[in-house]
Tab-separated table of N, CA and C and ligand atoms in Angstrom:
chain	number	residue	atom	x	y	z
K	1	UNK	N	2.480	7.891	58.284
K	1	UNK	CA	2.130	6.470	58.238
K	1	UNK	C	0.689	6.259	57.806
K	2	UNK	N	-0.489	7.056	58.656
K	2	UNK	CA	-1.540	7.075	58.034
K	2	UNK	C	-2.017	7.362	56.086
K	3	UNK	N	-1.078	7.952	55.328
K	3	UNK	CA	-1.287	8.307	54.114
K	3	UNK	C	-0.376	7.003	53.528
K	4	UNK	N	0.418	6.544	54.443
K	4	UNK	CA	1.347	5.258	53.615
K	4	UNK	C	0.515	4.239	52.536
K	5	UNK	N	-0.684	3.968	53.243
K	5	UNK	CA	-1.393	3.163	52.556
K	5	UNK	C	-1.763	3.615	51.101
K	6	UNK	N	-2.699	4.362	51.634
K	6	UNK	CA	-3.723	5.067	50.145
K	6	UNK	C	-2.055	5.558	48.996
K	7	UNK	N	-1.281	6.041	49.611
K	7	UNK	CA	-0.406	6.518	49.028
K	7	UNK	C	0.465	4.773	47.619
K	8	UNK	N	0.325	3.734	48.931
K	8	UNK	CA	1.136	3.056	48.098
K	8	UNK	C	0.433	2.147	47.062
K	9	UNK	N	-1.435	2.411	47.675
K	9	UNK	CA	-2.050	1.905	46.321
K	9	UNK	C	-2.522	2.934	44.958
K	10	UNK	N	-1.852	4.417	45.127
K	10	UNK	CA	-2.095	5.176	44.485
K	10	UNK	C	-0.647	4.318	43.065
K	11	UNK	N	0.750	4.356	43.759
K	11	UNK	CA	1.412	4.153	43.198
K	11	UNK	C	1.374	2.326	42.696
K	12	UNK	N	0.449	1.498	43.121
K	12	UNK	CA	0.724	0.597	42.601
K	12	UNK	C	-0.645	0.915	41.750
K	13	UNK	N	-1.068	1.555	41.668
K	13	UNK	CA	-2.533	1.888	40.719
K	13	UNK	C	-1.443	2.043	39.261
K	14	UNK	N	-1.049	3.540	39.690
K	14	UNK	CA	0.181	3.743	38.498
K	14	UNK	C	0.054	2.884	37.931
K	15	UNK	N	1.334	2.368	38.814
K	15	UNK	CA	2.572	1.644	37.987
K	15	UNK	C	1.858	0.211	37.362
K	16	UNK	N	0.676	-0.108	37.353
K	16	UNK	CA	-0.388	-1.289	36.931
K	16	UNK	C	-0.955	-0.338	35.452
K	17	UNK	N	-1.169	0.762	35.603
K	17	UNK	CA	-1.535	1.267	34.392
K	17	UNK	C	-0.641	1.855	33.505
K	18	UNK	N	0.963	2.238	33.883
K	18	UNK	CA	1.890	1.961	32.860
K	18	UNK	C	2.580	0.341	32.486
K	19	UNK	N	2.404	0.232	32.756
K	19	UNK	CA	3.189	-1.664	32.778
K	19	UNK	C	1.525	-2.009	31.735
K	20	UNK	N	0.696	-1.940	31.992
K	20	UNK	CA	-0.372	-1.687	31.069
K	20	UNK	C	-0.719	-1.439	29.666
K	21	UNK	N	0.506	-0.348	29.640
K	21	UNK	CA	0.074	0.507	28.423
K	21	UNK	C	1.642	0.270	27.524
K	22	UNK	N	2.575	-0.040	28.207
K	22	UNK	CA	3.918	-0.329	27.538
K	22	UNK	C	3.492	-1.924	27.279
K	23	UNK	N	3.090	-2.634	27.682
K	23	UNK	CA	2.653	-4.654	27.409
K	23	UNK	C	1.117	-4.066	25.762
K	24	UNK	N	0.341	-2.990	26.378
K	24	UNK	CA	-0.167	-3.175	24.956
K	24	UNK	C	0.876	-2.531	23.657
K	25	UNK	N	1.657	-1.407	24.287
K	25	UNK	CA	2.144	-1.115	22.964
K	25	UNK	C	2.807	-2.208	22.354
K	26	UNK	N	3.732	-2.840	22.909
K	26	UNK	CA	4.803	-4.048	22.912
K	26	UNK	C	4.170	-5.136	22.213
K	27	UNK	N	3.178	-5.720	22.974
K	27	UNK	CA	2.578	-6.949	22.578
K	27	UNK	C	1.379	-6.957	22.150
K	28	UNK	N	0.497	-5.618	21.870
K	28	UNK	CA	-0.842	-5.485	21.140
K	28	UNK	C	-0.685	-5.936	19.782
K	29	UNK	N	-1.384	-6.764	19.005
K	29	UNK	CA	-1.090	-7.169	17.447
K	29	UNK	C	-1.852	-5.797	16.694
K	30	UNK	N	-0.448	-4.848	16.217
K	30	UNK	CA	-1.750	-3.722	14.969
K	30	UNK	C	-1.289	-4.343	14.090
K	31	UNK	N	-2.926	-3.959	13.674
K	31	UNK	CA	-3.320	-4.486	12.172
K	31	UNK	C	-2.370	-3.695	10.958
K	32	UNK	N	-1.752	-5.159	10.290
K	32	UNK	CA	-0.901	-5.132	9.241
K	32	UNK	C	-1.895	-3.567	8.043
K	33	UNK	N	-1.062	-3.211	6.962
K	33	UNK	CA	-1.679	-2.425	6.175
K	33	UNK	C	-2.548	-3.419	5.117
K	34	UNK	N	-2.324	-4.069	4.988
K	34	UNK	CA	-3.471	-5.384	4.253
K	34	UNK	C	-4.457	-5.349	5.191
K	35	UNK	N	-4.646	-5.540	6.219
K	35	UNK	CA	-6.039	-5.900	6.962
K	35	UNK	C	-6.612	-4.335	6.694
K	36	UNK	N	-5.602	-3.082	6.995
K	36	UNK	CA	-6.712	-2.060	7.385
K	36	UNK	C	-6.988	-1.497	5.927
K	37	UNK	N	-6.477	-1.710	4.483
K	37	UNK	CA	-7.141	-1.687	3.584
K	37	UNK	C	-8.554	-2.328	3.076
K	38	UNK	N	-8.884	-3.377	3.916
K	38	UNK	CA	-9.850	-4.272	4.206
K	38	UNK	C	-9.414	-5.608	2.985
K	39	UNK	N	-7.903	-6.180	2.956
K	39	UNK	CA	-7.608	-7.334	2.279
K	39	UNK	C	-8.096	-7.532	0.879
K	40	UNK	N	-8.136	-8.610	0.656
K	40	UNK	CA	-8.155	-8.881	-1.240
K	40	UNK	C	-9.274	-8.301	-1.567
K	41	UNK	N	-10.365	-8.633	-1.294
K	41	UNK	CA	-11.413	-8.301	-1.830
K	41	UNK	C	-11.178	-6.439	-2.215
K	42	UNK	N	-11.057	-6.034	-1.185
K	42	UNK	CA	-10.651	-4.151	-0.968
K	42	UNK	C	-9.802	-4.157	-1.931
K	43	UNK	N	-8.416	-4.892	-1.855
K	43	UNK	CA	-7.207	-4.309	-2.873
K	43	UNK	C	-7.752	-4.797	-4.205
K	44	UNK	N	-8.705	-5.650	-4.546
K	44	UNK	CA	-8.971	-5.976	-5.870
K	44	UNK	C	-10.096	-5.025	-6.560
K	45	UNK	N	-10.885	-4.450	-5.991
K	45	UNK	CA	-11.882	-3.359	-6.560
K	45	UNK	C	-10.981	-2.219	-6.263
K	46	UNK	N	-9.802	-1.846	-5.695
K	46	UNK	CA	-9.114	-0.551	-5.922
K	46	UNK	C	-8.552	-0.543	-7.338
K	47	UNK	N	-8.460	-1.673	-7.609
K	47	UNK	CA	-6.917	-2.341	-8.208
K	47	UNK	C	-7.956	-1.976	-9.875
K	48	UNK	N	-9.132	-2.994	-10.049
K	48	UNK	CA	-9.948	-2.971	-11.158
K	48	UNK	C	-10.761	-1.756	-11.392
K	49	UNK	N	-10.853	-0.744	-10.148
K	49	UNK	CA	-10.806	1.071	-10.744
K	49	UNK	C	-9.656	1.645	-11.298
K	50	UNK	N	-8.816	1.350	-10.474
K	50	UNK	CA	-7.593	2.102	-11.022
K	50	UNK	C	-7.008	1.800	-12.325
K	51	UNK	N	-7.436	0.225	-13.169
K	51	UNK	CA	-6.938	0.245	-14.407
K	51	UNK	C	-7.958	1.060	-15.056
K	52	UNK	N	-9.137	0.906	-14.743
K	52	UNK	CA	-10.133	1.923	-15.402
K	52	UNK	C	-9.443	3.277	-15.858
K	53	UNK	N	-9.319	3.592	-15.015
K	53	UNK	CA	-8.776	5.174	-15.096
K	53	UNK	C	-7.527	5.502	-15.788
K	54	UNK	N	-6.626	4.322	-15.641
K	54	UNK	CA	-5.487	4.565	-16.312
K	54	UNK	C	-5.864	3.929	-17.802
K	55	UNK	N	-6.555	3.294	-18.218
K	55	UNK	CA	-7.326	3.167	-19.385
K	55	UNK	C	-7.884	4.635	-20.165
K	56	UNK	N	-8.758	5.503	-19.440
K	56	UNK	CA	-8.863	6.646	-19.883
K	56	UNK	C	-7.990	7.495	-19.733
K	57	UNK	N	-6.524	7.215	-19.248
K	57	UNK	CA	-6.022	8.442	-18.770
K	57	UNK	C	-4.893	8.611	-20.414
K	58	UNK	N	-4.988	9.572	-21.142
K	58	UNK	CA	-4.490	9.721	-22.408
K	58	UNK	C	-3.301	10.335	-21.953
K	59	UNK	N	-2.656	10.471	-21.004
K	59	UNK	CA	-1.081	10.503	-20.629
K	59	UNK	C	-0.383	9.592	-20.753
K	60	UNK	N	-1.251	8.714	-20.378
K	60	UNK	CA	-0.249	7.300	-20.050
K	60	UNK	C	-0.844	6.167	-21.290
K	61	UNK	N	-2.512	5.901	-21.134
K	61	UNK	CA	-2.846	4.786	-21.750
K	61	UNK	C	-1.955	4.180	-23.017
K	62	UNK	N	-1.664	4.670	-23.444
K	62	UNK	CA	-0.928	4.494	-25.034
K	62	UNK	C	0.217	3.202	-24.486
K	63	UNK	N	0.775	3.350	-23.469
K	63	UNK	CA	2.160	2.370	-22.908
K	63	UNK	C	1.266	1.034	-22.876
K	64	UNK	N	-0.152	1.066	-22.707
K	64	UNK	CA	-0.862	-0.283	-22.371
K	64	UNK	C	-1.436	-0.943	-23.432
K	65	UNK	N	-1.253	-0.328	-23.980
K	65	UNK	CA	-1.767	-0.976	-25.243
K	65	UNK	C	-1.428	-2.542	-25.972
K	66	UNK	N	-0.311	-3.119	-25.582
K	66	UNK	CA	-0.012	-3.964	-25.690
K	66	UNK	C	-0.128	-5.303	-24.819
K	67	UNK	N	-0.652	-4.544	-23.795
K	67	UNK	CA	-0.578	-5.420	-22.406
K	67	UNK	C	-1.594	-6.076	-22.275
K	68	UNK	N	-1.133	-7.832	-21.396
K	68	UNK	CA	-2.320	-8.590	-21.253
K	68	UNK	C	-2.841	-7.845	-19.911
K	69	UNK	N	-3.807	-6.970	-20.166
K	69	UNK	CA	-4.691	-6.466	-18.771
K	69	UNK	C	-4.972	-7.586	-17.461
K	70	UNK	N	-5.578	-8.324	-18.003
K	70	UNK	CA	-5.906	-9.137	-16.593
K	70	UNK	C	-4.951	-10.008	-15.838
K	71	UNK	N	-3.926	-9.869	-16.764
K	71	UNK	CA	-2.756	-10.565	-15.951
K	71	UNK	C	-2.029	-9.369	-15.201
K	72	UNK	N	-2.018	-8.263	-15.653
K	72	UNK	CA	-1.242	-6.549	-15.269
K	72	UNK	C	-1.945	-6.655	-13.853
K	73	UNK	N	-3.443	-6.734	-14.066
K	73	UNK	CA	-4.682	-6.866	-12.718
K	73	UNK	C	-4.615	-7.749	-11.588
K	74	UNK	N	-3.862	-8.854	-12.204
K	74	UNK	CA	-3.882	-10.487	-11.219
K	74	UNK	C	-2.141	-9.538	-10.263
K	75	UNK	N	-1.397	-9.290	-11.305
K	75	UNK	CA	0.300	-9.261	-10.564
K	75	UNK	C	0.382	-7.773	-9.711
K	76	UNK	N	-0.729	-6.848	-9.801
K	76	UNK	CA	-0.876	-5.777	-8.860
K	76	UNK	C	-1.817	-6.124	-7.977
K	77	UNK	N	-2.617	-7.009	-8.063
K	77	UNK	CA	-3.437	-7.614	-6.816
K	77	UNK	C	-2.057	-8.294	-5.891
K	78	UNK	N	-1.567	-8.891	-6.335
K	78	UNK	CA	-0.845	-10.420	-5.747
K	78	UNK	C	0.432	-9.166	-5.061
K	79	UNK	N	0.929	-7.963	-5.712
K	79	UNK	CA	2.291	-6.900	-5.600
K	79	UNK	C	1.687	-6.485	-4.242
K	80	UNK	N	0.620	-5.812	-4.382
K	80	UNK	CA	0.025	-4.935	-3.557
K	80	UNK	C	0.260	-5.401	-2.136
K	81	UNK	N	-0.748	-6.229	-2.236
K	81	UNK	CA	-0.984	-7.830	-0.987
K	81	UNK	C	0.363	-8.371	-0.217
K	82	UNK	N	1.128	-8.449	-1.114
K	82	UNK	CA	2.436	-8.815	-0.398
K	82	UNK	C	3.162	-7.484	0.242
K	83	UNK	N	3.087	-6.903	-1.006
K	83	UNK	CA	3.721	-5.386	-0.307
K	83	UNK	C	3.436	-4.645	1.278
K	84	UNK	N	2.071	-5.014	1.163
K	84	UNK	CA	1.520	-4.232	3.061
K	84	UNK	C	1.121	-5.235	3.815
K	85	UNK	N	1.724	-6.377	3.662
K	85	UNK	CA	1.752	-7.338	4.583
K	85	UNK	C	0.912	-8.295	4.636
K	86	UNK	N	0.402	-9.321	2.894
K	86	UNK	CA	-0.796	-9.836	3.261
K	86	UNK	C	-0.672	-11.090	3.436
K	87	UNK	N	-0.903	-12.389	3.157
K	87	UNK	CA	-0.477	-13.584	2.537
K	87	UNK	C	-0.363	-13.728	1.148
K	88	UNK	N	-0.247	-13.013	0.184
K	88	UNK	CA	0.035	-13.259	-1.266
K	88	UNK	C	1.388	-13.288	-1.762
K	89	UNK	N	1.935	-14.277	-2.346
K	89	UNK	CA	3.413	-14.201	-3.083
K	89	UNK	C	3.046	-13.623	-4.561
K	90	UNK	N	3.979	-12.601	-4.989
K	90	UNK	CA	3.825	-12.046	-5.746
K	90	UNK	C	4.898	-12.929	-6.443
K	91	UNK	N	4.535	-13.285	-8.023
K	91	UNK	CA	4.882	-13.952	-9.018
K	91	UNK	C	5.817	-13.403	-10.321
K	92	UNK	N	5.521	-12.117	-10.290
K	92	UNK	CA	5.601	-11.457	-11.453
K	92	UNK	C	7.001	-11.396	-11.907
K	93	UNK	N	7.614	-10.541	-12.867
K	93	UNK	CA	8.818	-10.268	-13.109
K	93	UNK	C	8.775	-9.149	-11.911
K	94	UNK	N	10.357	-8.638	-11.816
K	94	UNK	CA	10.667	-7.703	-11.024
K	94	UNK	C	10.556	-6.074	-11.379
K	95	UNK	N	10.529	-4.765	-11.094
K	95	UNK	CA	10.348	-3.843	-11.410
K	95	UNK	C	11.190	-3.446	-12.181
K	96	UNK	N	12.595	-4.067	-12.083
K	96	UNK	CA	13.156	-3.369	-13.482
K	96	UNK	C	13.281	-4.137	-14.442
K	97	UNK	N	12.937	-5.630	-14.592
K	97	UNK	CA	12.379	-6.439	-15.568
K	97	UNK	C	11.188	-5.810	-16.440
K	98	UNK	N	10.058	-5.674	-15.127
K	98	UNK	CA	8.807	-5.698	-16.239
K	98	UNK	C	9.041	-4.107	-16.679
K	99	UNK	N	9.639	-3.497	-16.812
K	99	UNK	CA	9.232	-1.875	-17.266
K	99	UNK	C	10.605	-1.530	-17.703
K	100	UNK	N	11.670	-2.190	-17.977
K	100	UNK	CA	12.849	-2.146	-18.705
K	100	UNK	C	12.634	-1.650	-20.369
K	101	UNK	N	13.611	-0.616	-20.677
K	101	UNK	CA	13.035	-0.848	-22.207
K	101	UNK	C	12.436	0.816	-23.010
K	102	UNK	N	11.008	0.795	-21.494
K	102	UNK	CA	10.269	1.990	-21.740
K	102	UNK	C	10.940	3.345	-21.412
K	103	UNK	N	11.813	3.658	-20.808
K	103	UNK	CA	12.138	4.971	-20.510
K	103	UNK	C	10.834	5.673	-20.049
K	104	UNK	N	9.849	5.221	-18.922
K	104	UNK	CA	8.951	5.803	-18.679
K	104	UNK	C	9.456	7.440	-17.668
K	105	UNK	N	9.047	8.390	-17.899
K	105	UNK	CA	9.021	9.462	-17.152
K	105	UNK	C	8.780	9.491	-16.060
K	106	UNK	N	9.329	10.720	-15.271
K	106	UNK	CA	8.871	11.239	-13.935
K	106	UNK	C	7.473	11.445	-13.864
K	107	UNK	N	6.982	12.064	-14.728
K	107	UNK	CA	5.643	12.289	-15.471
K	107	UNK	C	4.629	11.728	-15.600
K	108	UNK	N	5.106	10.263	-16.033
K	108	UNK	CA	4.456	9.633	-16.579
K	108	UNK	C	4.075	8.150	-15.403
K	109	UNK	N	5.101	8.581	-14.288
K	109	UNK	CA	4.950	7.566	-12.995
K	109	UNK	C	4.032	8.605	-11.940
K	110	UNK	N	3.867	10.163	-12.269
K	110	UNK	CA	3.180	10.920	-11.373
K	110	UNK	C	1.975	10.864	-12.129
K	111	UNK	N	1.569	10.438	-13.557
K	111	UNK	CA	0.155	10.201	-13.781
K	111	UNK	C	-0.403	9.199	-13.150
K	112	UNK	N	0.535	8.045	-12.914
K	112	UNK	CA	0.186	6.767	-13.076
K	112	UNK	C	-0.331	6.783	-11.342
K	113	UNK	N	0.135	7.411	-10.616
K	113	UNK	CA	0.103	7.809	-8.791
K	113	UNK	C	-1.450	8.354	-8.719
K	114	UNK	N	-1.664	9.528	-9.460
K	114	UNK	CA	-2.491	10.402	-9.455
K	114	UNK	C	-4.035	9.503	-9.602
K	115	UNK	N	-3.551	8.182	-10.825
K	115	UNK	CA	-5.277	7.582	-11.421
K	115	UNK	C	-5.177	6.432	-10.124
K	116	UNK	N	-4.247	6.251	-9.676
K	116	UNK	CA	-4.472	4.933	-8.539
K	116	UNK	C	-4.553	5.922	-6.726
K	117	UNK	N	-4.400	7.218	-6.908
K	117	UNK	CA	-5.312	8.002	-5.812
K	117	UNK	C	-6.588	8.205	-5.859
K	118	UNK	N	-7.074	8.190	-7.195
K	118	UNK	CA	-8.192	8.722	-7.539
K	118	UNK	C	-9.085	7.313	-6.958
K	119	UNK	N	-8.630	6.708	-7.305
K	119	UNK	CA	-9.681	4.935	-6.764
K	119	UNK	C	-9.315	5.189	-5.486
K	120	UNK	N	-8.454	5.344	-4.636
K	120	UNK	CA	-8.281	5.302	-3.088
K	120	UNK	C	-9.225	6.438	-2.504
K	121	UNK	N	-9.540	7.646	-3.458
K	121	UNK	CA	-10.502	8.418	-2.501
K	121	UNK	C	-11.782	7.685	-3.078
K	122	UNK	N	-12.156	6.859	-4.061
K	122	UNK	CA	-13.545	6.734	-4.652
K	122	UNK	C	-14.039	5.567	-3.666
K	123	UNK	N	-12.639	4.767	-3.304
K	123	UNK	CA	-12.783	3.655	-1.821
K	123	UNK	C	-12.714	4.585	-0.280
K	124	UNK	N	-12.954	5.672	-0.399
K	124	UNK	CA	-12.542	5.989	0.505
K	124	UNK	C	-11.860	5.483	1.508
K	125	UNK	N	-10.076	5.284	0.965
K	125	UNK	CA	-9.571	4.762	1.665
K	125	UNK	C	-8.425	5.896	2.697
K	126	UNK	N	-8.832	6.065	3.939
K	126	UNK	CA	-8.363	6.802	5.063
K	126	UNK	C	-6.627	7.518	4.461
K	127	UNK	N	-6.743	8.902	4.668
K	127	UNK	CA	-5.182	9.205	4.701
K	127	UNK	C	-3.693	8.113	4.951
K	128	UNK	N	-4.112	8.002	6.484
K	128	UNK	CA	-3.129	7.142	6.315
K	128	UNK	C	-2.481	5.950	5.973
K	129	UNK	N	-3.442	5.391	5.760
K	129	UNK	CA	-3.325	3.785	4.839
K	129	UNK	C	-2.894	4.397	3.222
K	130	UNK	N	-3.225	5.256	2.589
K	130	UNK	CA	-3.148	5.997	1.493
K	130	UNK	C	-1.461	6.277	0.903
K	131	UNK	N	-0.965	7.288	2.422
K	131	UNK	CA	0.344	7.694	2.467
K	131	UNK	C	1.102	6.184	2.681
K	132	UNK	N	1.067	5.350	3.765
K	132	UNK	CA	2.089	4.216	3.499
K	132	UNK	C	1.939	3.460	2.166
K	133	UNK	N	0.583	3.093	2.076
K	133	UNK	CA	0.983	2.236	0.366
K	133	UNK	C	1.462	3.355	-0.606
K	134	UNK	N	1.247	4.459	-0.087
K	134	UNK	CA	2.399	5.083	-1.865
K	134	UNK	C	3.779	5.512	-1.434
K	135	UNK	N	3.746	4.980	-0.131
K	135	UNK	CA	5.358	4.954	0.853
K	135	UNK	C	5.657	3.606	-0.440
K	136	UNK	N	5.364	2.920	0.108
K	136	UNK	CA	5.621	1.514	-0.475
K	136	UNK	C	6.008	1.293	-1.743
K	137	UNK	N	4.828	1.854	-2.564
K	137	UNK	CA	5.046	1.764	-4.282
K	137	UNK	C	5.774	2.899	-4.774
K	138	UNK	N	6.347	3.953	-4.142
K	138	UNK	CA	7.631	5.140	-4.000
K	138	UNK	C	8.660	4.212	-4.320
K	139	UNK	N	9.094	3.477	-3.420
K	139	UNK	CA	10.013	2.781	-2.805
K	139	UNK	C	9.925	1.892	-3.964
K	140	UNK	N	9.562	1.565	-5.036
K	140	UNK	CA	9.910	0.921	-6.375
K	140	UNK	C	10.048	1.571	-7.693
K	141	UNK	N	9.819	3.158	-7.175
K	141	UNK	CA	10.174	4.339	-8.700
K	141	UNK	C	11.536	4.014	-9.199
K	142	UNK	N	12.440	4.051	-8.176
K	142	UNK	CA	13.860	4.229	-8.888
K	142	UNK	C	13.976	2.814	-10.017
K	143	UNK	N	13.016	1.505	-9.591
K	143	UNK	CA	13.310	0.583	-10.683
K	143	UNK	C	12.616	0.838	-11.935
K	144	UNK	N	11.483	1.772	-12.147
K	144	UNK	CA	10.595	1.606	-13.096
K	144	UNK	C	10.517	2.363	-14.046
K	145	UNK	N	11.146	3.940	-13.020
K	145	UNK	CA	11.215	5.379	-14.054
K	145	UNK	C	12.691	5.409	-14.722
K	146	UNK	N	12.791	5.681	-16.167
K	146	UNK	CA	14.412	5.930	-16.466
K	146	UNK	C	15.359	4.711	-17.026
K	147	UNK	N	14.195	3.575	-17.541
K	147	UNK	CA	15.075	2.130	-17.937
K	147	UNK	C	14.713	2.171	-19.307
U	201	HEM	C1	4.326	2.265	-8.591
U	201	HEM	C2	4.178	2.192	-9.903
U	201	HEM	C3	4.063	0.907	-10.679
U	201	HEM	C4	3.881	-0.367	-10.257
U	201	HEM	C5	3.714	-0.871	-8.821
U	201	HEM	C6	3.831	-1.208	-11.433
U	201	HEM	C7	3.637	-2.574	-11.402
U	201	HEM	C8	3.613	-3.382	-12.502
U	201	HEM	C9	3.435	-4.809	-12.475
U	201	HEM	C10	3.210	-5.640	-11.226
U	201	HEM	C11	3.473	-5.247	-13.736
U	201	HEM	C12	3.303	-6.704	-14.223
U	201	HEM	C13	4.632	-7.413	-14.315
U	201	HEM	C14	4.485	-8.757	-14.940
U	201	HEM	O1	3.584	-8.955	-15.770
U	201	HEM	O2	5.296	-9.661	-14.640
U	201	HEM	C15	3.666	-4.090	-14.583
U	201	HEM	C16	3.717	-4.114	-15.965
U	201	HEM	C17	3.658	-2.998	-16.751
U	201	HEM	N1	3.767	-1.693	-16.356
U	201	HEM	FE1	3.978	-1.073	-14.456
U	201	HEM	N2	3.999	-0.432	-12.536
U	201	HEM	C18	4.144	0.860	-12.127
U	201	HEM	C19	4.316	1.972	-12.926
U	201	HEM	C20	4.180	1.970	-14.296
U	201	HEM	C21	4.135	3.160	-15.141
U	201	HEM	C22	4.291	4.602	-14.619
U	201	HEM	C23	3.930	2.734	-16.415
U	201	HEM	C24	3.777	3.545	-17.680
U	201	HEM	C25	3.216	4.711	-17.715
U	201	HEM	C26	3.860	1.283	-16.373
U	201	HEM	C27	3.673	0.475	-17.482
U	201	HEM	C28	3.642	-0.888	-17.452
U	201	HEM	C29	3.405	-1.705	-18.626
U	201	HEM	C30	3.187	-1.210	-20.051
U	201	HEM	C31	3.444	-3.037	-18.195
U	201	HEM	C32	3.250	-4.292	-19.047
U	201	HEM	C33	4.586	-4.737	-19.529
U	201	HEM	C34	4.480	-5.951	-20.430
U	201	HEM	O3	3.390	-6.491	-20.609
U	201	HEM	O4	5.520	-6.388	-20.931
U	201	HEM	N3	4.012	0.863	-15.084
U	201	HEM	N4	3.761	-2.970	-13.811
């Protein structure tokens, strides 16, 4: 009887610090992948390196040649943004609209990965924010490669 006490505020100590930790997992707000990229401003200087690069990149550049750039720049800002959760509606044609036609390669979608990593380490943007957005833009190869 004497240990009853200490004993039953040991267990309501607990059970206050799991009920605790299941209410933050549950109801803590984590930050969408738009916020922890650090939002437009962030996705728009990734966005205006990465055409850089795919500009010099003589694997690929040749497919762009025709393209209005700053509109390519405006509809991967606006893709991106929507894609990891931001407030932007993306406008554009769809992935097997806009790249229908080209028969772009396996190749030629693993260059295109490679010059838009290269801006994510020059932003040093963290592993894992890195791996879900190319979770994300994965998850639109099958429309883009092979039409
Ligand atoms: C995850 C990969 C890719 C994404 C997210 C992506 C996204 C986009 C977007 C948003 C547009 C603009 C659509 C519009 O104007 O309505 C576009 C256009 C275009 N993309 Fe891609 N793209 C990808 C891969 C590629 C690859 C690998 C190539 C070629 C090497 C490529 C070549 C083009 C070209 C040439 C255009 C302009 C088409 C035109 O003006 O008619 N894309 N892409």
């Amino acid at each position: 009887m004497r240990l009853a006490r200490p004993i039953g505020i040991l267990v309501a100590l607990g059970l206050t610090a799991s009920v605790a930790t299941v209410a933050h997992a549950t109801f803590g707000q984590q930050k969408s992948l738009y916020q922890r990229l650090g939002g437009k401003p962030a996705i728009t200087a990734v966005v205006d390196d990465f055409i850089g690069n795919v500009a010099a990149d003589g694997r690929i550049n040749a497919r762009f040649a025709n393209t209005n750039i700053p509109r390519l720049k405006a509809m991967l800002v606006d893709q991106i943004c929507a894609a990891t959760g931001g407030p932007c509606k993306y406008t554009g044609r769809s992935m097997l609209d806009a790249h229908r036609g080209m028969n772009i390669t396996d190749a030629e979608f693993n260059a295109l990965v490679a010059d838009l990593v290269k801006s994510l380490n020059t932003f040093k943007v963290p592993a894992e924010e890195q791996k879900e957005l190319l979770t994300a833009l994965g998850g639109m190869k099958g429309d883009i490669v092979g039409h």
